GROMACS .gro file of C-alpha atoms in nm:
model
  449
    1MET     CA    1  12.371   6.426  11.659
    2ILE     CA    2  12.008   6.304  11.645
    3ARG     CA    3  12.008   6.264  12.021
    4LEU     CA    4  12.146   6.617  12.066
    5ILE     CA    5  11.875   6.762  11.838
    6PHE     CA    6  11.615   6.578  12.046
    7PHE     CA    7  11.751   6.733  12.367
    8ILE     CA    8  11.741   7.081  12.218
    9PHE     CA    9  11.385   7.033  12.092
   10ALA     CA   10  11.263   6.893  12.422
   11LEU     CA   11  11.407   7.184  12.619
   12THR     CA   12  11.170   7.420  12.443
   13MET     CA   13  10.867   7.230  12.575
   14SER     CA   14  10.665   7.291  12.893
   15ALA     CA   15  10.822   7.322  13.240
   16PRO     CA   16  10.762   6.960  13.354
   17VAL     CA   17  10.905   6.828  13.029
   18PHE     CA   18  11.195   7.071  13.068
   19ALA     CA   19  11.275   6.931  13.414
   20ASP     CA   20  11.264   6.578  13.277
   21GLU     CA   21  11.502   6.667  12.996
   22VAL     CA   22  11.747   6.830  13.237
   23ASP     CA   23  11.748   6.497  13.421
   24LYS     CA   24  11.818   6.317  13.092
   25ILE     CA   25  12.104   6.553  13.012
   26LEU     CA   26  12.261   6.484  13.349
   27THR     CA   27  12.258   6.109  13.284
   28ALA     CA   28  12.409   6.144  12.933
   29PRO     CA   29  12.777   6.051  12.880
   30ALA     CA   30  12.891   6.413  12.835
   31PRO     CA   31  12.623   6.650  12.970
   32HIS     CA   32  12.845   6.957  12.948
   33GLU     CA   33  12.885   6.909  12.573
   34ILE     CA   34  12.509   6.882  12.527
   35ILE     CA   35  12.450   7.202  12.725
   36ASP     CA   36  12.725   7.392  12.542
   37ALA     CA   37  12.564   7.300  12.208
   38LEU     CA   38  12.228   7.456  12.302
   39PRO     CA   39  12.117   7.800  12.175
   40SER     CA   40  12.230   8.063  12.426
   41GLY     CA   41  11.886   8.123  12.576
   42GLU     CA   42  11.819   7.754  12.637
   43ARG     CA   43  12.172   7.703  12.766
   44GLU     CA   44  12.123   7.981  13.022
   45ARG     CA   45  11.790   7.828  13.123
   46VAL     CA   46  11.951   7.489  13.186
   47ILE     CA   47  12.240   7.645  13.380
   48SER     CA   48  11.991   7.831  13.599
   49ALA     CA   49  11.813   7.502  13.669
   50LEU     CA   50  12.142   7.334  13.754
   51GLY     CA   51  12.229   7.618  13.992
   52GLN     CA   52  11.902   7.563  14.177
   53ARG     CA   53  11.992   7.197  14.225
   54LEU     CA   54  12.355   7.251  14.326
   55GLU     CA   55  12.317   7.257  14.703
   56ASN     CA   56  12.139   6.921  14.706
   57ASP     CA   57  12.362   6.744  14.453
   58VAL     CA   58  12.714   6.887  14.426
   59ALA     CA   59  12.853   6.551  14.309
   60THR     CA   60  12.634   6.560  13.996
   61ILE     CA   61  12.600   6.930  13.920
   62GLY     CA   62  12.954   7.040  14.013
   63PRO     CA   63  13.140   6.842  13.743
   64VAL     CA   64  12.902   6.970  13.475
   65LEU     CA   65  12.936   7.339  13.562
   66CYS     CA   66  13.310   7.282  13.594
   67ALA     CA   67  13.362   7.106  13.260
   68MET     CA   68  13.145   7.327  13.040
   69SER     CA   69  13.253   7.646  12.871
   70PRO     CA   70  13.232   7.939  13.115
   71TRP     CA   71  12.876   7.949  13.240
   72THR     CA   72  12.615   8.220  13.286
   73THR     CA   73  12.248   8.217  13.369
   74GLY     CA   74  12.206   8.533  13.164
   75ASP     CA   75  12.157   8.740  13.480
   76GLN     CA   76  12.457   8.889  13.662
   77ALA     CA   77  12.284   8.890  14.001
   78GLU     CA   78  12.191   8.523  13.965
   79ASP     CA   79  12.545   8.441  13.848
   80LEU     CA   80  12.693   8.609  14.153
   81ALA     CA   81  12.447   8.433  14.382
   82LEU     CA   82  12.544   8.095  14.234
   83GLN     CA   83  12.915   8.171  14.270
   84GLN     CA   84  12.864   8.286  14.630
   85ALA     CA   85  12.666   7.970  14.705
   86ALA     CA   86  12.958   7.761  14.581
   87TRP     CA   87  13.200   7.957  14.799
   88ARG     CA   88  12.970   7.922  15.100
   89MET     CA   89  12.944   7.546  15.054
   90MET     CA   90  13.324   7.522  15.025
   91GLN     CA   91  13.365   7.693  15.360
   92GLN     CA   92  13.089   7.486  15.520
   93ASP     CA   93  13.252   7.167  15.397
   94GLY     CA   94  13.580   7.270  15.562
   95ASN     CA   95  13.793   7.001  15.396
   96ALA     CA   96  14.007   7.152  15.122
   97GLU     CA   97  14.072   6.810  14.967
   98SER     CA   98  13.714   6.680  14.958
   99SER     CA   99  13.551   6.596  14.624
  100ASN     CA  100  13.277   6.852  14.680
  101VAL     CA  101  13.526   7.133  14.742
  102ARG     CA  102  13.708   7.035  14.423
  103TRP     CA  103  13.395   7.074  14.211
  104LEU     CA  104  13.270   7.384  14.392
  105ASP     CA  105  13.604   7.561  14.353
  106CYS     CA  106  13.619   7.473  13.985
  107LEU     CA  107  13.264   7.579  13.899
  108ALA     CA  108  13.295   7.904  14.096
  109SER     CA  109  13.603   7.996  13.893
  110ASN     CA  110  13.426   7.904  13.568
  111ARG     CA  111  13.177   8.190  13.579
  112VAL     CA  112  13.158   8.405  13.265
  113GLU     CA  113  13.296   8.751  13.334
  114GLU     CA  114  13.571   8.976  13.208
  115THR     CA  115  13.785   8.884  13.508
  116GLY     CA  116  13.700   8.513  13.495
  117TYR     CA  117  13.968   8.246  13.523
  118LYS     CA  118  13.959   8.138  13.158
  119THR     CA  119  13.974   8.496  13.032
  120VAL     CA  120  14.258   8.619  13.252
  121ALA     CA  121  14.471   8.305  13.291
  122LEU     CA  122  14.402   8.031  13.038
  123ASP     CA  123  14.349   8.233  12.722
  124PRO     CA  124  14.662   8.453  12.757
  125MET     CA  125  14.882   8.147  12.818
  126PHE     CA  126  14.728   7.973  12.517
  127ASP     CA  127  14.792   8.281  12.302
  128LEU     CA  128  15.153   8.304  12.423
  129ARG     CA  129  15.216   7.938  12.343
  130GLN     CA  130  15.053   7.964  12.001
  131SER     CA  131  15.266   8.262  11.905
  132ALA     CA  132  15.577   8.085  12.037
  133CYS     CA  133  15.507   7.787  11.815
  134THR     CA  134  15.521   8.013  11.510
  135GLY     CA  135  15.874   8.117  11.598
  136ALA     CA  136  15.765   8.474  11.668
  137ILE     CA  137  15.650   8.484  12.029
  138ASP     CA  138  15.431   8.784  12.112
  139VAL     CA  139  15.465   8.917  12.468
  140SER     CA  140  15.264   9.233  12.406
  141GLY     CA  141  14.966   9.097  12.600
  142VAL     CA  142  15.168   8.974  12.897
  143PRO     CA  143  15.155   9.293  13.112
  144GLU     CA  144  14.777   9.302  13.080
  145ALA     CA  145  14.759   8.930  13.161
  146LEU     CA  146  14.960   8.983  13.478
  147ILE     CA  147  14.724   9.261  13.587
  148GLY     CA  148  14.423   9.041  13.507
  149ILE     CA  149  14.555   8.748  13.709
  150GLU     CA  150  14.627   8.969  14.006
  151ALA     CA  151  14.274   9.108  13.991
  152PHE     CA  152  14.124   8.761  13.965
  153ASN     CA  153  14.329   8.632  14.258
  154GLU     CA  154  14.224   8.921  14.480
  155GLU     CA  155  13.856   8.920  14.383
  156TYR     CA  156  13.819   8.543  14.400
  157SER     CA  157  14.008   8.503  14.727
  158GLN     CA  158  13.817   8.785  14.894
  159GLY     CA  159  13.484   8.644  14.775
  160LEU     CA  160  13.568   8.300  14.909
  161ALA     CA  161  13.695   8.438  15.240
  162SER     CA  162  13.379   8.645  15.286
  163GLU     CA  163  13.172   8.324  15.304
  164ALA     CA  164  13.369   8.179  15.596
  165SER     CA  165  13.202   8.176  15.937
  166ASP     CA  166  13.363   8.347  16.233
  167GLY     CA  167  13.603   8.121  16.417
  168GLN     CA  168  13.620   7.851  16.152
  169SER     CA  169  13.934   7.748  15.966
  170GLU     CA  170  13.908   7.894  15.616
  171VAL     CA  171  13.929   7.690  15.296
  172PHE     CA  172  14.146   7.845  15.024
  173SER     CA  173  14.111   7.807  14.648
  174PHE     CA  174  14.346   7.620  14.417
  175TYR     CA  175  14.332   7.881  14.141
  176PRO     CA  176  14.535   8.166  14.294
  177LEU     CA  177  14.795   7.901  14.383
  178ARG     CA  178  14.803   7.769  14.027
  179ASN     CA  179  14.820   8.125  13.903
  180ALA     CA  180  15.144   8.189  14.094
  181THR     CA  181  15.340   7.956  13.864
  182ARG     CA  182  15.153   8.097  13.567
  183GLN     CA  183  15.250   8.453  13.667
  184ALA     CA  184  15.611   8.338  13.696
  185THR     CA  185  15.594   8.195  13.344
  186PHE     CA  186  15.469   8.528  13.212
  187TYR     CA  187  15.749   8.715  13.391
  188ALA     CA  188  15.997   8.467  13.243
  189ALA     CA  189  15.863   8.547  12.896
  190LEU     CA  190  15.918   8.918  12.961
  191ALA     CA  191  16.270   8.838  13.084
  192VAL     CA  192  16.356   8.651  12.765
  193ALA     CA  193  16.219   8.933  12.548
  194ALA     CA  194  16.421   9.192  12.743
  195ASP     CA  195  16.733   8.976  12.724
  196GLN     CA  196  16.699   8.941  12.347
  197ASP     CA  197  16.677   9.321  12.324
  198GLY     CA  198  17.003   9.352  12.514
  199LYS     CA  199  16.830   9.478  12.831
  200HIS     CA  200  16.996   9.231  13.065
  201ASP     CA  201  16.929   9.422  13.387
  202LEU     CA  202  16.559   9.440  13.302
  203ALA     CA  203  16.561   9.068  13.222
  204ALA     CA  204  16.710   8.994  13.564
  205GLN     CA  205  16.445   9.213  13.728
  206HIS     CA  206  16.164   9.023  13.556
  207LEU     CA  207  16.309   8.694  13.677
  208GLU     CA  208  16.332   8.835  14.031
  209ASP     CA  209  15.968   8.941  14.000
  210ALA     CA  210  15.884   8.580  13.912
  211ALA     CA  211  16.075   8.455  14.215
  212ASP     CA  212  15.911   8.716  14.440
  213VAL     CA  213  15.560   8.605  14.342
  214LEU     CA  214  15.649   8.242  14.409
  215ASP     CA  215  15.832   8.303  14.736
  216ALA     CA  216  15.535   8.505  14.864
  217LYS     CA  217  15.305   8.213  14.782
  218LEU     CA  218  15.553   7.971  14.940
  219ASP     CA  219  15.554   8.175  15.263
  220GLU     CA  220  15.175   8.164  15.264
  221LEU     CA  221  15.172   7.785  15.219
  222ASN     CA  222  15.442   7.723  15.478
  223SER     CA  223  15.272   7.943  15.734
  224GLY     CA  224  14.996   7.685  15.760
  225SER     CA  225  14.761   7.727  15.467
  226VAL     CA  226  14.898   7.428  15.275
  227SER     CA  227  14.642   7.211  15.456
  228GLU     CA  228  14.359   7.458  15.395
  229THR     CA  229  14.437   7.515  15.026
  230ARG     CA  230  14.295   7.273  14.773
  231ASN     CA  231  14.589   7.097  14.606
  232GLY     CA  232  14.822   7.292  14.833
  233TRP     CA  233  15.046   6.993  14.900
  234ARG     CA  234  15.042   6.893  14.533
  235ARG     CA  235  15.172   7.232  14.420
  236HIS     CA  236  15.419   7.296  14.702
  237ASN     CA  237  15.717   7.143  14.519
  238ASP     CA  238  15.633   7.339  14.205
  239VAL     CA  239  15.623   7.673  14.384
  240GLU     CA  240  15.941   7.611  14.582
  241PHE     CA  241  16.137   7.476  14.285
  242TYR     CA  242  16.048   7.756  14.046
  243ALA     CA  243  16.113   8.021  14.310
  244ALA     CA  244  16.464   7.880  14.349
  245LEU     CA  245  16.520   7.843  13.974
  246TYR     CA  246  16.418   8.196  13.877
  247ARG     CA  247  16.604   8.348  14.173
  248TRP     CA  248  16.920   8.167  14.063
  249LEU     CA  249  16.876   8.270  13.698
  250ALA     CA  250  16.828   8.631  13.808
  251THR     CA  251  17.104   8.663  14.066
  252GLY     CA  252  17.322   8.352  14.058
  253THR     CA  253  17.238   8.287  14.424
  254GLY     CA  254  17.046   8.013  14.600
  255ILE     CA  255  17.166   7.715  14.397
  256GLU     CA  256  17.150   7.511  14.720
  257ARG     CA  257  16.770   7.539  14.709
  258ILE     CA  258  16.774   7.352  14.379
  259GLU     CA  259  17.030   7.102  14.508
  260ALA     CA  260  16.793   7.014  14.792
  261PHE     CA  261  16.556   6.865  14.533
  262LEU     CA  262  16.809   6.596  14.446
  263ALA     CA  263  16.690   6.420  14.763
  264PRO     CA  264  16.337   6.553  14.821
  265ILE     CA  265  16.136   6.463  15.130
  266PRO     CA  266  15.868   6.200  15.057
  267VAL     CA  267  15.516   6.339  15.088
  268LYS     CA  268  15.420   6.128  15.390
  269GLN     CA  269  15.735   6.233  15.578
  270ASN     CA  270  15.707   6.606  15.511
  271PRO     CA  271  15.589   6.780  15.831
  272ILE     CA  272  15.441   7.064  15.626
  273PHE     CA  273  15.186   6.818  15.486
  274ALA     CA  274  15.101   6.657  15.821
  275ASN     CA  275  14.748   6.795  15.829
  276ALA     CA  276  14.695   6.813  15.452
  277LEU     CA  277  14.667   6.441  15.379
  278SER     CA  278  14.353   6.246  15.459
  279ASP     CA  279  14.382   5.904  15.621
  280ASP     CA  280  14.259   5.750  15.298
  281LEU     CA  281  14.527   5.927  15.097
  282ARG     CA  282  14.797   5.827  15.343
  283ASN     CA  283  14.691   5.466  15.307
  284ARG     CA  284  14.709   5.483  14.927
  285ILE     CA  285  15.033   5.676  14.883
  286PRO     CA  286  15.353   5.466  14.894
  287ASP     CA  287  15.588   5.563  15.177
  288GLU     CA  288  15.857   5.675  14.929
  289PHE     CA  289  15.622   5.876  14.705
  290VAL     CA  290  15.750   6.223  14.604
  291ASP     CA  291  15.513   6.456  14.423
  292MET     CA  292  15.631   6.544  14.073
  293ILE     CA  293  15.681   6.896  13.934
  294TYR     CA  294  15.471   7.025  13.646
  295VAL     CA  295  15.664   7.197  13.366
  296GLU     CA  296  15.477   7.433  13.133
  297ARG     CA  297  15.764   7.634  12.985
  298LEU     CA  298  16.069   7.748  13.178
  299LEU     CA  299  16.179   8.036  12.952
  300PRO     CA  300  15.914   8.118  12.690
  301GLY     CA  301  16.062   8.237  12.364
  302ALA     CA  302  16.423   8.147  12.441
  303GLN     CA  303  16.454   7.940  12.122
  304GLY     CA  304  16.364   8.249  11.918
  305THR     CA  305  16.272   8.186  11.556
  306SER     CA  306  16.332   7.812  11.580
  307ALA     CA  307  15.960   7.734  11.591
  308ASN     CA  308  15.991   7.357  11.625
  309ASP     CA  309  16.244   7.371  11.910
  310GLU     CA  310  16.048   7.644  12.086
  311CYS     CA  311  15.719   7.459  12.058
  312GLU     CA  312  15.870   7.135  12.188
  313GLN     CA  313  15.996   7.319  12.494
  314TRP     CA  314  15.637   7.386  12.597
  315ARG     CA  315  15.630   7.065  12.797
  316ARG     CA  316  15.294   7.076  12.977
  317ARG     CA  317  15.370   6.758  13.174
  318SER     CA  318  15.515   6.653  13.509
  319TYR     CA  319  15.863   6.527  13.583
  320SER     CA  320  16.037   6.345  13.865
  321THR     CA  321  16.146   6.608  14.115
  322SER     CA  322  16.499   6.476  14.161
  323HIS     CA  323  16.549   6.416  13.787
  324LEU     CA  324  16.436   6.768  13.698
  325ALA     CA  325  16.672   6.912  13.960
  326LYS     CA  326  16.961   6.704  13.824
  327VAL     CA  327  16.908   6.826  13.467
  328VAL     CA  328  16.887   7.188  13.584
  329LEU     CA  329  17.209   7.149  13.783
  330ASP     CA  330  17.378   6.980  13.486
  331CYS     CA  331  17.288   7.290  13.284
  332SER     CA  332  17.387   7.540  13.555
  333SER     CA  333  17.736   7.619  13.425
  334ASP     CA  334  17.593   7.909  13.225
  335ARG     CA  335  17.312   8.145  13.329
  336ASN     CA  336  17.277   8.288  12.979
  337LEU     CA  337  16.907   8.234  12.916
  338VAL     CA  338  16.938   8.091  12.565
  339THR     CA  339  17.231   7.867  12.658
  340PHE     CA  340  17.055   7.738  12.966
  341ASP     CA  341  16.729   7.681  12.780
  342THR     CA  342  16.906   7.498  12.499
  343CYS     CA  343  17.075   7.272  12.751
  344MET     CA  344  16.736   7.197  12.911
  345MET     CA  345  16.613   7.057  12.580
  346SER     CA  346  16.771   6.729  12.695
  347LEU     CA  347  16.504   6.697  12.966
  348GLU     CA  348  16.281   6.395  12.925
  349ALA     CA  349  16.092   6.167  13.160
  350THR     CA  350  16.294   5.869  13.280
  351ASP     CA  351  16.027   5.695  13.487
  352TRP     CA  352  15.822   5.499  13.232
  353THR     CA  353  15.742   5.139  13.322
  354VAL     CA  354  15.614   4.874  13.084
  355VAL     CA  355  15.334   4.634  13.172
  356PHE     CA  356  15.281   4.322  12.962
  357ALA     CA  357  14.907   4.259  12.964
  358THR     CA  358  14.792   3.907  12.883
  359PRO     CA  359  14.470   3.726  12.796
  360ILE     CA  360  14.270   3.585  13.088
  361ALA     CA  361  14.498   3.348  13.281
  362ARG     CA  362  14.530   3.167  13.612
  363GLN     CA  363  14.818   3.217  13.852
  364SER     CA  364  14.934   2.868  13.758
  365ASP     CA  365  14.990   2.995  13.402
  366ALA     CA  366  15.245   3.254  13.516
  367ASP     CA  367  15.557   3.058  13.421
  368GLY     CA  368  15.426   2.987  13.072
  369ILE     CA  369  15.331   3.349  13.021
  370LYS     CA  370  15.676   3.460  13.135
  371GLU     CA  371  15.823   3.243  12.864
  372SER     CA  372  15.584   3.391  12.608
  373ILE     CA  373  15.682   3.744  12.711
  374GLY     CA  374  16.046   3.646  12.673
  375VAL     CA  375  15.981   3.526  12.318
  376PHE     CA  376  15.789   3.848  12.244
  377ILE     CA  377  16.080   4.061  12.370
  378GLU     CA  378  16.334   3.861  12.167
  379ARG     CA  379  16.128   3.905  11.852
  380ALA     CA  380  16.084   4.278  11.912
  381LEU     CA  381  16.453   4.340  11.977
  382ALA     CA  382  16.557   4.131  11.677
  383THR     CA  383  16.467   4.420  11.445
  384PRO     CA  384  16.789   4.488  11.250
  385ASP     CA  385  16.985   4.795  11.365
  386ALA     CA  386  16.696   4.912  11.588
  387PHE     CA  387  16.896   4.941  11.908
  388GLY     CA  388  17.260   4.864  11.828
  389SER     CA  389  17.478   4.833  12.137
  390GLU     CA  390  17.181   4.911  12.364
  391ARG     CA  391  17.001   4.588  12.273
  392GLU     CA  392  17.146   4.367  12.547
  393GLU     CA  393  17.094   4.627  12.819
  394LEU     CA  394  16.733   4.688  12.709
  395ARG     CA  395  16.668   4.314  12.697
  396SER     CA  396  16.789   4.276  13.054
  397ARG     CA  397  16.566   4.559  13.176
  398LEU     CA  398  16.260   4.437  12.987
  399LEU     CA  399  16.296   4.084  13.126
  400ASP     CA  400  16.312   4.216  13.482
  401PHE     CA  401  15.941   4.207  13.567
  402LYS     CA  402  15.705   4.093  13.841
  403VAL     CA  403  15.362   3.929  13.834
  404VAL     CA  404  15.076   4.166  13.927
  405PRO     CA  405  14.720   4.031  13.978
  406TYR     CA  406  14.471   4.239  13.781
  407GLY     CA  407  14.095   4.195  13.812
  408THR     CA  408  13.948   3.847  13.811
  409ASN     CA  409  14.168   3.571  13.669
  410ARG     CA  410  14.392   3.827  13.500
  411LEU     CA  411  14.766   3.871  13.528
  412ARG     CA  412  14.994   4.154  13.432
  413PHE     CA  413  15.371   4.152  13.428
  414SER     CA  414  15.515   4.487  13.532
  415SER     CA  415  15.875   4.589  13.470
  416SER     CA  416  16.092   4.667  13.770
  417ALA     CA  417  16.318   4.878  13.548
  418THR     CA  418  16.226   5.223  13.416
  419PHE     CA  419  16.269   5.375  13.072
  420SER     CA  420  16.315   5.722  12.925
  421THR     CA  421  16.066   5.882  12.689
  422SER     CA  422  16.296   5.829  12.389
  423GLU     CA  423  16.344   5.463  12.483
  424ARG     CA  424  15.969   5.423  12.519
  425GLU     CA  425  15.909   5.572  12.175
  426ARG     CA  426  16.159   5.338  12.009
  427LEU     CA  427  16.025   5.034  12.194
  428GLU     CA  428  15.667   5.121  12.106
  429ARG     CA  429  15.756   5.124  11.738
  430VAL     CA  430  15.900   4.771  11.742
  431PHE     CA  431  15.632   4.643  11.982
  432SER     CA  432  15.361   4.758  11.741
  433GLU     CA  433  15.516   4.536  11.473
  434THR     CA  434  15.552   4.233  11.700
  435SER     CA  435  15.285   3.974  11.778
  436TYR     CA  436  15.300   3.664  11.994
  437ARG     CA  437  15.019   3.489  12.186
  438GLY     CA  438  14.821   3.803  12.268
  439ILE     CA  439  15.100   3.976  12.463
  440GLU     CA  440  15.024   4.349  12.479
  441PRO     CA  441  15.292   4.582  12.621
  442LEU     CA  442  15.161   4.906  12.770
  443PHE     CA  443  15.369   5.196  12.906
  444TYR     CA  444  15.281   5.393  13.219
  445ARG     CA  445  15.426   5.675  13.422
  446PRO     CA  446  15.395   5.699  13.803
  447ARG     CA  447  15.055   5.773  13.947
  448ALA     CA  448  15.014   6.134  14.061
  449TYR     CA  449  14.755   6.072  14.337
   0.00000   0.00000   0.00000
């Protein structure tokens, strides 16, 4: 707090001192928080200074203007000029997956305006979730949100396209792509509300509207823009899966599109992504890697007044593509929205791995450490009535691990088996009460790349 007060005081000083303090802010651990805490006039002054530096230092300035609350210099013309500069630099860069394009796209969307990304997309979804968690979901603002997102997509995409040079391959933004699944979620909320009012035909129409938005975006990606759209390859599975899901819920057709996800094509083998992955990314991604699917909320409000169940269904996390498809298909015997949604409550991640971290050790210590981990596991599983008939099977999976070098003179022992979220939660409870020779079990889910 003292340091923050010092920054604020210094920013009111002369111009040279002001420039020095902007430099100090940029080297602080969380510069965006410092800037957001400034009085509005000083905040605008700092943002203006950052905008003037952007072209020469995107790597430093971009993350700050991206992470802060929606920015403004206090002058609409200057704000527009800064946004246009970001778009221009995105097009000049030409690589949709570069770090600079990531930050430029984010900061350009973070401009303060009535049609800004936070206002039209993030805030309405937050409000919808908050009302759902009270057990009385409010969809009254959804039609306006859908209009706002459409306006943002059009304005932002046109602004970005206008900065492309003739003859060059355009770079496309991530945000209209992300908004497609968000629009579908809003339509699904309207469908649930209509269904609960007995308007089943209208509910089906809203679900078809969701599928239409997604299929249109899928056509755009598949026509070639997946490699020119930031995060295009990372969102492709999401768009295709939800298009299939909502089409099936609306019409009962197209279940084979969901079935295809039981054996999805690995990222590196998918011809659609051939030009979307950099050489560096190809070298880092395992050959069998399949991008996961992000789940926000499939059918907002379907749990009605059951606030706890409804709130828990707002997942906001990613799941294995094939596992998600399997659970959907297991629940596909009934297209009634409430019945289907209730069945989907069984969905949980099943791809957790456990890593047993150890104190500093040499490779020659591996056998001894394995024995120590074995003792640790036996002690943890000895908790009376903790696992019942599952104990032996869990023990076998926990003891199936491999040695992984980590840093200098450090070993980790990573499980070959995987665990569900509920298994992880139970194991974490007994692990927290178990101690033996510095063994520290840590749970991880697959890397998203």
